[in-house]
Amino acid sequence: MREKLTPYLSKLSHKSGISKQYSHNIKEKNFGHFNDPLMEDAHEMVKGLVHKYKNRALIKVSYLCAAHCRFCTRIRQIGNPKGTLQKVDIENIVCYLKEHPEIEDVILSGGDPFLTPKITESLLKNINKIDSVKVIRIGTRLPLQSPESFERNSIGQLLDTINRISIEKPFYILLHVEHPDELTSEAITSLKLIKQKTATILLSQTVFLKGINIDFDTLYSLFTKLYFSGITPYYIYHCDSVNGLEQFVGNIEEEKEIMRRLRDTLSGIAYPTFVADLENEYGKYPFDLEIIKTTANSVIKNTNIFVLDK
Ligand SMILES: *Cc1c(COP(=O)(O)O)cnc(C)c1O
Ligand code: SF4
């Protein structure tokens, strides 16, 4: 994966919460031998469509992003122009979804679906005609990498299409965000534009990244800012064991301790579920935080209450 930044991000490179996410000057082990521990490629049933869980499918619209995050789980693919869906690929995906009515929840990912608005629009219009698809989601980082592109006509048109669909079906926008430095006024403006122009629900996803956000204050600030901007934190992941990402993988016990402190301090809606995407096909599983609280006369461990004395 080559280094790639947007002019907008270059202007923000003095903010360490941002520059560390995109900097490629770190020595990488195993560079060039990236693996696929989540077995996405093995579950790619037709080009672009990953069917790992019975009722859900993930569609990679392209492998293109406005900027290249050094910690990307799909570091093996990002930047490769061969990932971009063609007309025939969209037809095959639509056929597969029709033949598999058990797929009710479709997630557009990549790559960034907002970077190829025409392809995403065509895909959405076709998927929307399939009655068995009940929910649609789009994962994106473009509001944080190039917020000004949301003023372009092509994205405006895509938002119009999303709006028409989101009135009929639940439609989620999943913002991938790692650090409060990313939530600039420009970024918030582009997110508010999505909210104004569509009936979508905005959620966020975050990855614990060593050297970037494994720290209570940073995450408290991130989740509070998201909540106050109308974006509900959905998941926080333990970093995947992808070759080349070793420098970002944190300590699980330290991450659990931060989650316990966040649970003590954040509003419930601002508190995401801490999951690991287990290797192979097992999927995303929440960690047991083993929250222990001591009150005057009892010890409470998660749901179990042990009364010490009366
Ligand atoms: C994450 C993911 C999903 C969606 O999982 P949820 O837990 O429902 O958010 C679906 N398919 C694939 C391949 C995924 O990686
Ligand atoms: S925007 Fe998402 S898919 Fe693209 S490089 Fe960053 S993490 Fe990976």
XYZ file of C-alpha atoms and ligand atoms in Angstrom:
333
model
C 0.000 0.000 0.000
C 1.581 3.285 -1.086
C 1.350 6.463 0.979
C -1.608 8.670 0.008
C -2.969 11.841 1.630
C -5.554 14.424 0.634
C -4.644 18.159 0.508
C -7.077 18.621 3.428
C -5.226 16.040 5.567
C -1.823 17.519 4.613
C -2.950 20.816 6.122
C -3.760 18.957 9.363
C -0.464 17.055 9.550
C 0.611 19.141 12.590
C -2.048 17.249 14.573
C -0.366 14.076 15.805
C -3.704 12.243 16.203
C -4.016 12.487 12.423
C -0.450 12.330 11.063
C 0.357 9.083 12.911
C -2.534 7.333 11.176
C -1.163 8.032 7.717
C 2.595 8.090 8.238
C 4.436 5.275 6.447
C 7.881 5.997 7.858
C 7.625 3.263 10.475
C 9.648 0.076 9.996
C 7.278 -2.713 9.049
C 7.801 -6.388 9.641
C 6.505 -8.737 6.948
C 6.013 -5.800 4.618
C 4.557 -7.009 1.352
C 3.217 -10.278 2.795
C -0.117 -9.117 4.126
C -2.523 -11.849 5.163
C -6.276 -12.139 5.442
C -6.965 -13.538 8.944
C -10.681 -12.710 8.703
C -10.904 -14.951 5.618
C -12.724 -12.362 3.535
C -11.224 -13.616 0.279
C -12.393 -17.181 1.022
C -15.945 -15.892 1.485
C -16.001 -13.676 -1.619
C -18.804 -15.486 -3.423
C -18.905 -13.237 -6.491
C -16.470 -10.416 -7.174
C -16.829 -7.803 -4.420
C -19.399 -9.650 -2.281
C -18.240 -11.225 1.008
C -20.877 -13.539 2.490
C -19.559 -14.663 5.900
C -22.644 -14.393 8.109
C -25.918 -15.913 6.989
C -28.105 -12.792 7.059
C -25.484 -10.169 6.173
C -23.240 -9.459 3.201
C -20.388 -7.009 2.777
C -19.802 -5.473 -0.654
C -16.473 -3.905 -1.601
C -17.375 -1.198 -4.098
C -13.691 -0.587 -4.908
C -10.309 -0.802 -3.186
C -9.876 2.971 -3.519
C -9.719 5.477 -0.653
C -9.020 9.222 -0.622
C -6.126 8.586 1.793
C -4.372 5.376 2.887
C -4.548 4.561 6.611
C -1.406 2.741 7.652
C -3.397 0.434 10.009
C -5.945 -0.686 7.406
C -7.159 -4.261 7.865
C -7.396 -4.498 4.058
C -3.843 -3.217 3.547
C -3.400 -6.135 1.086
C -5.889 -4.583 -1.345
C -6.148 -0.818 -0.799
C -5.084 1.268 -3.803
C -5.450 -1.572 -6.318
C -7.595 -0.324 -9.229
C -8.628 -3.916 -10.037
C -11.060 -3.896 -7.105
C -13.446 -1.390 -8.707
C -16.802 -2.957 -9.546
C -17.813 -2.943 -13.215
C -21.347 -3.138 -14.624
C -21.136 -6.918 -14.967
C -19.929 -7.275 -11.345
C -22.961 -5.287 -10.128
C -25.218 -7.584 -12.165
C -23.597 -10.657 -10.598
C -23.941 -9.192 -7.095
C -27.627 -8.432 -7.670
C -28.159 -12.026 -8.941
C -26.413 -13.450 -5.868
C -28.551 -11.340 -3.511
C -31.724 -12.453 -5.315
C -30.655 -16.104 -5.093
C -29.894 -15.661 -1.376
C -32.959 -14.030 0.174
C -31.550 -14.901 3.615
C -29.260 -11.853 3.133
C -31.283 -9.053 4.715
C -28.538 -6.623 5.691
C -26.080 -5.298 3.091
C -22.956 -3.310 3.998
C -21.186 -1.256 1.331
C -17.510 -0.916 2.111
C -14.202 -1.073 0.262
C -12.394 1.125 -0.258
C -14.666 4.085 0.329
C -18.095 3.905 -1.372
C -18.318 7.734 -1.363
C -15.137 7.973 -3.465
C -16.854 6.281 -6.418
C -20.305 7.925 -6.176
C -21.557 6.804 -9.624
C -20.803 3.115 -8.985
C -22.241 3.279 -5.474
C -25.382 4.962 -6.784
C -25.908 2.320 -9.445
C -25.334 -0.466 -6.913
C -27.755 1.107 -4.418
C -30.510 1.623 -6.993
C -30.277 -2.065 -7.947
C -30.084 -3.386 -4.387
C -33.030 -1.256 -3.330
C -35.246 -3.182 -5.781
C -34.545 -6.456 -3.949
C -37.325 -6.973 -1.390
C -35.349 -9.423 0.772
C -32.774 -6.700 1.550
C -34.244 -4.912 4.565
C -31.315 -2.770 5.791
C -28.441 -1.023 3.996
C -25.268 0.404 5.501
C -22.320 2.335 4.055
C -18.924 2.485 5.768
C -16.906 5.626 5.061
C -14.001 7.779 6.152
C -14.373 10.426 3.448
C -15.948 13.060 5.786
C -12.656 12.922 7.749
C -10.327 12.730 4.739
C -11.923 15.136 2.282
C -14.955 16.865 3.816
C -15.135 19.404 0.985
C -15.956 16.639 -1.519
C -19.447 16.440 0.003
C -20.165 19.731 -1.783
C -19.515 18.131 -5.190
C -22.446 17.456 -7.506
C -21.675 13.752 -7.856
C -21.840 13.192 -4.089
C -24.910 15.458 -3.897
C -26.633 13.139 -6.388
C -25.572 10.073 -4.415
C -27.006 11.675 -1.259
C -30.303 12.270 -3.108
C -30.454 8.555 -3.995
C -29.549 7.586 -0.430
C -32.284 9.898 0.820
C -34.936 8.240 -1.366
C -33.880 4.785 -0.123
C -33.463 5.825 3.525
C -37.088 6.962 3.665
C -38.150 3.371 2.815
C -35.487 1.212 4.495
C -33.264 1.716 7.550
C -30.029 3.117 6.163
C -26.920 3.453 8.323
C -23.797 5.501 7.649
C -20.855 3.989 9.565
C -18.115 6.556 10.120
C -14.701 5.014 10.780
C -12.991 7.431 13.201
C -9.947 6.977 15.429
C -9.127 10.253 17.140
C -10.919 13.450 18.233
C -8.426 15.482 16.128
C -10.268 14.112 13.079
C -13.546 15.762 14.100
C -12.715 19.236 12.764
C -15.414 21.806 12.085
C -15.162 20.946 8.342
C -15.644 17.239 9.081
C -18.629 17.934 11.337
C -20.138 20.185 8.635
C -19.953 17.368 6.055
C -21.531 14.919 8.533
C -24.314 17.392 9.276
C -24.880 17.710 5.528
C -25.433 13.921 5.325
C -27.934 14.244 8.184
C -29.729 17.197 6.567
C -29.981 15.639 3.122
C -30.886 12.050 4.081
C -32.909 10.049 6.591
C -29.867 7.939 7.507
C -28.722 6.987 10.983
C -25.102 7.889 11.739
C -22.974 5.398 13.692
C -19.225 5.231 14.265
C -16.581 2.515 14.439
C -13.142 2.848 16.020
C -10.084 0.598 16.334
C -7.817 0.639 19.385
C -4.482 1.752 17.856
C -1.243 1.768 19.855
C 0.422 5.189 19.758
C -2.792 6.845 18.554
C -5.796 6.340 20.830
C -5.150 3.741 23.562
C -5.745 6.282 26.243
C -8.803 7.107 28.371
C -8.808 10.886 27.795
C -8.505 10.555 24.000
C -11.382 8.076 23.745
C -13.540 9.924 26.284
C -13.145 13.045 24.154
C -13.781 11.115 20.907
C -16.998 9.411 22.037
C -18.323 12.577 23.707
C -17.678 14.641 20.560
C -19.366 11.989 18.403
C -22.382 11.784 20.696
C -22.735 15.567 20.794
C -22.535 15.666 16.972
C -25.406 13.188 16.610
C -23.243 10.153 15.781
C -23.761 7.058 17.930
C -20.599 5.025 18.713
C -21.299 1.429 17.561
C -18.105 -0.662 17.796
C -14.569 -0.288 19.115
C -12.320 -3.091 17.837
C -9.186 -4.686 19.120
C -6.757 -4.274 16.172
C -6.778 -7.287 13.813
C -3.714 -9.565 13.597
C -2.817 -8.592 10.069
C 0.864 -8.905 9.117
C 2.372 -5.424 8.919
C 0.009 -3.920 11.507
C 1.959 -5.219 14.544
C 2.994 -1.739 15.709
C -0.676 -0.782 16.219
C -1.870 -3.828 18.198
C -2.502 -2.909 21.822
C -2.690 -4.834 25.068
C -6.162 -6.308 25.631
C -6.077 -5.910 29.442
C -5.164 -2.225 29.080
C -7.973 -1.767 26.550
C -10.478 -3.480 28.904
C -9.417 -1.173 31.732
C -10.053 1.885 29.511
C -13.479 0.455 28.584
C -14.354 0.003 32.272
C -13.446 3.651 32.965
C -15.433 4.778 29.915
C -18.452 2.780 31.139
C -18.197 4.614 34.452
C -18.157 8.046 32.845
C -19.906 8.103 29.450
C -23.623 8.258 28.712
C -24.857 4.824 27.709
C -25.540 5.931 24.128
C -21.987 7.294 23.800
C -20.435 3.960 24.862
C -19.562 1.516 22.016
C -19.303 -2.275 22.257
C -15.707 -3.498 22.539
C -15.243 -6.404 20.112
C -12.553 -8.494 18.493
C -13.099 -9.701 14.958
C -12.062 -13.267 15.664
C -9.930 -15.004 13.071
C -11.362 -17.347 10.464
C -15.118 -16.996 10.163
C -16.158 -16.614 13.802
C -16.963 -12.926 13.549
C -17.128 -10.026 15.938
C -17.398 -10.934 19.587
C -17.709 -8.606 22.590
C -15.148 -8.863 25.362
C -16.303 -9.758 28.837
C -15.243 -6.713 30.841
C -15.663 -8.477 34.201
C -16.810 -5.225 35.716
C -16.487 -5.441 39.486
C -18.065 -2.817 41.700
C -17.947 -2.640 45.433
C -20.751 -0.889 47.252
C -21.212 -0.461 51.000
C -22.427 -4.004 51.555
C -22.052 -5.873 48.278
C -19.708 -6.794 45.445
C -21.304 -6.644 42.008
C -19.666 -8.484 39.126
C -21.466 -7.761 35.849
C -24.946 -9.226 36.390
C -24.084 -11.272 39.486
C -24.685 -9.599 42.825
C -22.984 -11.069 45.849
C -24.242 -9.661 49.099
C -21.436 -9.715 51.658
C -23.306 -8.867 54.838
C -26.700 -7.634 55.878
C -18.461 -6.679 10.155
C -19.025 -7.478 9.090
C -20.411 -7.584 8.940
C -21.389 -6.871 9.867
O -21.276 -7.298 11.192
P -22.189 -6.630 12.332
O -21.697 -7.254 13.595
O -23.605 -6.978 12.011
O -21.963 -5.150 12.281
C -20.894 -8.361 7.910
N -20.059 -9.033 7.077
C -18.719 -8.962 7.207
C -17.857 -9.745 6.275
C -18.163 -8.178 8.214
O -16.818 -8.102 8.342
S -10.313 4.599 4.596
Fe -10.866 2.582 5.478
S -10.543 1.094 3.815
Fe -9.466 2.990 3.245
S -7.353 2.718 3.967
Fe -8.479 3.785 5.594
S -9.209 2.125 6.969
Fe -8.647 1.172 4.984
